[in-house]
GROMACS .gro file of C-alpha atoms in nm:
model
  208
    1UNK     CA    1   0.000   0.000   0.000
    2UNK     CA    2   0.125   0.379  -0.101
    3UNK     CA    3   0.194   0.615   0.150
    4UNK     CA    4  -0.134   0.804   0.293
    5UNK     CA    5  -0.045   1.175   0.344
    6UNK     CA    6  -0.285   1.467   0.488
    7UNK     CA    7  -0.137   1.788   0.376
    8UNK     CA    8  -0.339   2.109   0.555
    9UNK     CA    9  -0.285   2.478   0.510
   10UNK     CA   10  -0.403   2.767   0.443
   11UNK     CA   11  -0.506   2.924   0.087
   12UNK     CA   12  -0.154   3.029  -0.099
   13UNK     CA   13   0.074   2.793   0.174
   14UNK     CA   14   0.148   2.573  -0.081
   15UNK     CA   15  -0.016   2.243  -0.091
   16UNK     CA   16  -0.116   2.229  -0.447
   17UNK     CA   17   0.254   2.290  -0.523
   18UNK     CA   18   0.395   2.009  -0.309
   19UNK     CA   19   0.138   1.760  -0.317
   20UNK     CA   20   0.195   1.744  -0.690
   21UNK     CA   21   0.576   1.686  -0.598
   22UNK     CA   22   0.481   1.439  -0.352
   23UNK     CA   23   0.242   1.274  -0.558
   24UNK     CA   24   0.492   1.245  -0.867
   25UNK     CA   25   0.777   1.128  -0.552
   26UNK     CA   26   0.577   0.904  -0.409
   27UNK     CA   27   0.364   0.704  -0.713
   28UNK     CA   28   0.035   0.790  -0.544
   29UNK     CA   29  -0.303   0.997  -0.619
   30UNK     CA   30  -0.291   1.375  -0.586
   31UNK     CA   31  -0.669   1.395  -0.429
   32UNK     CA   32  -0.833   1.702  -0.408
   33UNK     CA   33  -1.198   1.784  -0.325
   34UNK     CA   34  -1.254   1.980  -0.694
   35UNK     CA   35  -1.116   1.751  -0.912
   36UNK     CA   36  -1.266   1.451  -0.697
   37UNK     CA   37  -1.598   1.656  -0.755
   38UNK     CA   38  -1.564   1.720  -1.137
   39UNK     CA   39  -1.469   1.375  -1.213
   40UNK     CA   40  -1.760   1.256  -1.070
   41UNK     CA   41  -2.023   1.510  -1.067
   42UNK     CA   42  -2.291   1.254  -1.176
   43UNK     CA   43  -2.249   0.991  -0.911
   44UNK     CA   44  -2.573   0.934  -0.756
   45UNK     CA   45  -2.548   0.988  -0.335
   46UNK     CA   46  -2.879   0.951  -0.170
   47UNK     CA   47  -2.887   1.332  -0.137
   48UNK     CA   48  -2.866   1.330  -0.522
   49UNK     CA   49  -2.570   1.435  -0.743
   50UNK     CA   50  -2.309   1.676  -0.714
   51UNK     CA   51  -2.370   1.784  -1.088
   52UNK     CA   52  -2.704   1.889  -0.900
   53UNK     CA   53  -2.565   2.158  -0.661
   54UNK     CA   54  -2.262   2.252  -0.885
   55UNK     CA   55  -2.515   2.362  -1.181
   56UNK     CA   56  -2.756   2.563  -0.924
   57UNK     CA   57  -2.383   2.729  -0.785
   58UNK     CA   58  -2.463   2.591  -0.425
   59UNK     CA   59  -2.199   2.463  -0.182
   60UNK     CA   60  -2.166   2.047  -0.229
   61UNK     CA   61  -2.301   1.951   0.124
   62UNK     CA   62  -2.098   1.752   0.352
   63UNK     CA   63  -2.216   1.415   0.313
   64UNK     CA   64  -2.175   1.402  -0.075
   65UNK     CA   65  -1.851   1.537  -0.076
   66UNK     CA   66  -1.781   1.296   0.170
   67UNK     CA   67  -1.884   1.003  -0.040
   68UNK     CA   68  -1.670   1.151  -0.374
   69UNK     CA   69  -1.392   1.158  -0.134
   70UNK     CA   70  -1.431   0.764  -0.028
   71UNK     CA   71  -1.460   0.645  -0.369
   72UNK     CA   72  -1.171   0.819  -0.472
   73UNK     CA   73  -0.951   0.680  -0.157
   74UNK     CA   74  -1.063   0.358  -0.229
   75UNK     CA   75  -0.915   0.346  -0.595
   76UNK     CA   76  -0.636   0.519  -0.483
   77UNK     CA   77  -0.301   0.292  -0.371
   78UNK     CA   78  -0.225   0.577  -0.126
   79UNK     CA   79  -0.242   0.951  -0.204
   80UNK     CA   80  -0.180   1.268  -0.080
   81UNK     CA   81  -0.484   1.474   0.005
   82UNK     CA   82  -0.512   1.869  -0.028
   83UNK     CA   83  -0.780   2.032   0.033
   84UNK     CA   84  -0.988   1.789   0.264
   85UNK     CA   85  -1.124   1.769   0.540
   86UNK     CA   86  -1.217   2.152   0.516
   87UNK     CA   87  -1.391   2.140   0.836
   88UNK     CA   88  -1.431   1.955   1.150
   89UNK     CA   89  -1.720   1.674   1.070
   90UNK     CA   90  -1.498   1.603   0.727
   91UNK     CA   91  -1.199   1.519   0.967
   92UNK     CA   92  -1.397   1.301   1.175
   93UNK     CA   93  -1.509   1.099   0.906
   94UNK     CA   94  -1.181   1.058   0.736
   95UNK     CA   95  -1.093   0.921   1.055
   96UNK     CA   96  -1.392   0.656   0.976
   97UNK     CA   97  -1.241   0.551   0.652
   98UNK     CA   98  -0.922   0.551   0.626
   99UNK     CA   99  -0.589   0.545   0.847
  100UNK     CA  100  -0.326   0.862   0.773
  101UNK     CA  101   0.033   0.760   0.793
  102UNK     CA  102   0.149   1.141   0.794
  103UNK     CA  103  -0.064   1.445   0.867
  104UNK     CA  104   0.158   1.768   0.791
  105UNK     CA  105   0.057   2.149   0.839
  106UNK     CA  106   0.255   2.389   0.615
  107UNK     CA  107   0.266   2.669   0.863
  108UNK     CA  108   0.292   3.036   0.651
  109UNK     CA  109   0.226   3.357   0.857
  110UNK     CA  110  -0.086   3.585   0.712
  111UNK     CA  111   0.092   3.896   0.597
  112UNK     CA  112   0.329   3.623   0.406
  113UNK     CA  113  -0.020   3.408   0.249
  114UNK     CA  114  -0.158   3.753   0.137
  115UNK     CA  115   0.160   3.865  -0.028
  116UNK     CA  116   0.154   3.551  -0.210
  117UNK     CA  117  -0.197   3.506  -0.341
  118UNK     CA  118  -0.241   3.876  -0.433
  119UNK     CA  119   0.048   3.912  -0.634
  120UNK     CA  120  -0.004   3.547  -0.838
  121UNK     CA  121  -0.077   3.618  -1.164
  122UNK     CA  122  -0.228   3.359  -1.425
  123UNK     CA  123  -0.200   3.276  -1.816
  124UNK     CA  124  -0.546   3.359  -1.953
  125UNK     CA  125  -0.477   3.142  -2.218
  126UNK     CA  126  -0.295   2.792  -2.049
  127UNK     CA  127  -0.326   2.854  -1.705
  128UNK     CA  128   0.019   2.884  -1.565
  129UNK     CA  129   0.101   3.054  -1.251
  130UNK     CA  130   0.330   3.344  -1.178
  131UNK     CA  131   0.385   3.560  -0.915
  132UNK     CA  132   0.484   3.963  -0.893
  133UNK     CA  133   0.781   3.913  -0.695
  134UNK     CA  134   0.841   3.541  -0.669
  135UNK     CA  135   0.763   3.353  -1.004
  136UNK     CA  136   0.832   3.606  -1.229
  137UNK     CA  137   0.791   3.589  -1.645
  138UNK     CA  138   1.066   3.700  -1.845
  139UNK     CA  139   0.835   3.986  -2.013
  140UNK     CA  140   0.635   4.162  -1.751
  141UNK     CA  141   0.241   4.055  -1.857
  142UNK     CA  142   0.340   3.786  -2.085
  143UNK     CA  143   0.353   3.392  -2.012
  144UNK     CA  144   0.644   3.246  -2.080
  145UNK     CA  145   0.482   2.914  -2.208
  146UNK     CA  146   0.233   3.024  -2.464
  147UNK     CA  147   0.274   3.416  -2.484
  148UNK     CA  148  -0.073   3.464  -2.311
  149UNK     CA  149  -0.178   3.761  -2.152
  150UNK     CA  150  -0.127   3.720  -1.754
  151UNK     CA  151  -0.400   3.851  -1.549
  152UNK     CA  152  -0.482   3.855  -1.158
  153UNK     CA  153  -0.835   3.678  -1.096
  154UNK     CA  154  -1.139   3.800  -0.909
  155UNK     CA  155  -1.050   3.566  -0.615
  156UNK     CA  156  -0.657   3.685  -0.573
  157UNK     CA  157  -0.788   4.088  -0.456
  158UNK     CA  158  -0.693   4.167  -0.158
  159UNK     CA  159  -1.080   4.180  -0.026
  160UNK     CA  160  -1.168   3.822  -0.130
  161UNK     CA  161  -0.790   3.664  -0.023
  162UNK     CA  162  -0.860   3.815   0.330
  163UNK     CA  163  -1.225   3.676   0.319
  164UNK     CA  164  -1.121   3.366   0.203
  165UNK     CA  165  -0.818   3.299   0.496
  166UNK     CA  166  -1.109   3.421   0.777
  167UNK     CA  167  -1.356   3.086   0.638
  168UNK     CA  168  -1.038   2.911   0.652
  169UNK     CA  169  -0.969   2.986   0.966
  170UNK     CA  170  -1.304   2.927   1.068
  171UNK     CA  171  -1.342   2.621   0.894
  172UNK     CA  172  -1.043   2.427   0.939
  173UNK     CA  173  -0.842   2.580   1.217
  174UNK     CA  174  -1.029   2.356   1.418
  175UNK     CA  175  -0.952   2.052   1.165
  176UNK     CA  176  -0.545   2.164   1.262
  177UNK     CA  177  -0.626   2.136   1.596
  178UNK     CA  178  -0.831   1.786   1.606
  179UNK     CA  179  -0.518   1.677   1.468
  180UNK     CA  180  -0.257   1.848   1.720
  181UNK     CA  181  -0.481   1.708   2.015
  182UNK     CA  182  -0.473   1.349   1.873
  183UNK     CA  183  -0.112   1.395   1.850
  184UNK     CA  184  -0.043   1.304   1.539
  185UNK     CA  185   0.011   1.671   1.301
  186UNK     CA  186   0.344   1.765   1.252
  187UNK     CA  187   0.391   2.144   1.143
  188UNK     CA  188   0.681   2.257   0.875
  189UNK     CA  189   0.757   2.637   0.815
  190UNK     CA  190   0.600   2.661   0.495
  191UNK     CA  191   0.754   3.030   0.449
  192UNK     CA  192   1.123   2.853   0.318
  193UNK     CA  193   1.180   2.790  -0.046
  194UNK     CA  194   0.989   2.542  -0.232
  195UNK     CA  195   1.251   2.260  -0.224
  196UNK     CA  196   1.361   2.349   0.116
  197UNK     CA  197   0.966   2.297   0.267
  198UNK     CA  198   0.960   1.971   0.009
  199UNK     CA  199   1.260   1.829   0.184
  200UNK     CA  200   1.105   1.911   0.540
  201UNK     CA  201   0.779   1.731   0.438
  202UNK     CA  202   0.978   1.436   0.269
  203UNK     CA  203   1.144   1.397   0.615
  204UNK     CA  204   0.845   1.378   0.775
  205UNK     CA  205   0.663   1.118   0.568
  206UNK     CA  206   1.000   0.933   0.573
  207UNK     CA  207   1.008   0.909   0.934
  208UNK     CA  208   0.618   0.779   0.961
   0.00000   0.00000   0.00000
């Protein structure tokens, strides 16, 4: 069986970035709630499909996202998991399916997480990410990939990053801490380098 690895932080701490790593490192499933949700939008739960509340631009309640999440866990041979459980009731029933060999916080201070998201900038045409001061493309407003015009989307203002790290830190500060109590999440600065936090979190999954 792969390795079974809970990666948590908050929006712009990195876990897209290294779960991909760890994923590719590793030879399991990068899981995340969105893609788990798009790939299956149209399985039937008994509180109907996900395709259902996607299309009317409602949140996917609990227990279906739940259920996406199982199914993809079970085909998985282990994964790495990034962006669930987003709240407290999630955590407890991840605990009902599945056992975690490694649960790791990336730990990035506020001031540093809005820096980060309000300065990434993104390829209108391919998608790939920059950043103002830490990614940056060789000609100011131009992707280096496809020669796309970069742009800053709606959700990467300043107004909506700082909305979206307050639900985060309503939502899932409390999943952190479920997971410090049981004794079992290790933190890693997730302000170093890229390579330097993947080596941290390597360690740590090494050592489970």
């Amino acid at each position: 069986m792969g390795k079974r690895i809970l990666l948590l932080g908050a929006p712009g701490a990195g876990k897209g970035t290294q779960s991909k790593r760890l994923a590719e490192t590793y030879g399991v499933e990068h899981v995340t709630t969105g893609d788990a949700l798009r790939a299956n939008k149209d399985m039937e739960t008994e509180y109907g499909t996900p395709r259902s509340f996607m299309e009317k631009g409602e949140l996917v309640p609990d227990a279906v996202v739940n259920e996406i999440v199982e199914a993809a866990l079970e085909d998985a041979d282990g994964y790495v998991l990034d962006g669930y459980p987003r709240n407290l009731s999630q955590a407890e029933y991840l605990t009902e399916i599945t056992d975690l060999d490694a649960v790791i916080y990336l730990k990035v201070a506020e001031s540093e997480l809005v820096e980060r998201l309000t300065g990434r900038r993104v390829c209108d045409d391919c998608g790939t990410n920059f950043h103002v001061k830490f990614n940056q493309p060789e000609e100011e407003g131009v992707c280096d990939d496809c020669g796309g015009e970069l742009v800053q989307r709606d959700d990467d203002t300043e107004e909506t990053v700082r909305e979206r790290l307050s639900v985060f830190k309503e939502n899932t500060e409390p999943v952190i801490e479920h997971y410090r109590d049981e004794g079992v999440l290790v933190e890693v600065d997730g302000e170093q380098t890229p390579d330097e936090v993947f080596e941290d979190v390597q360690a740590v999954i090494d050592d489970a």
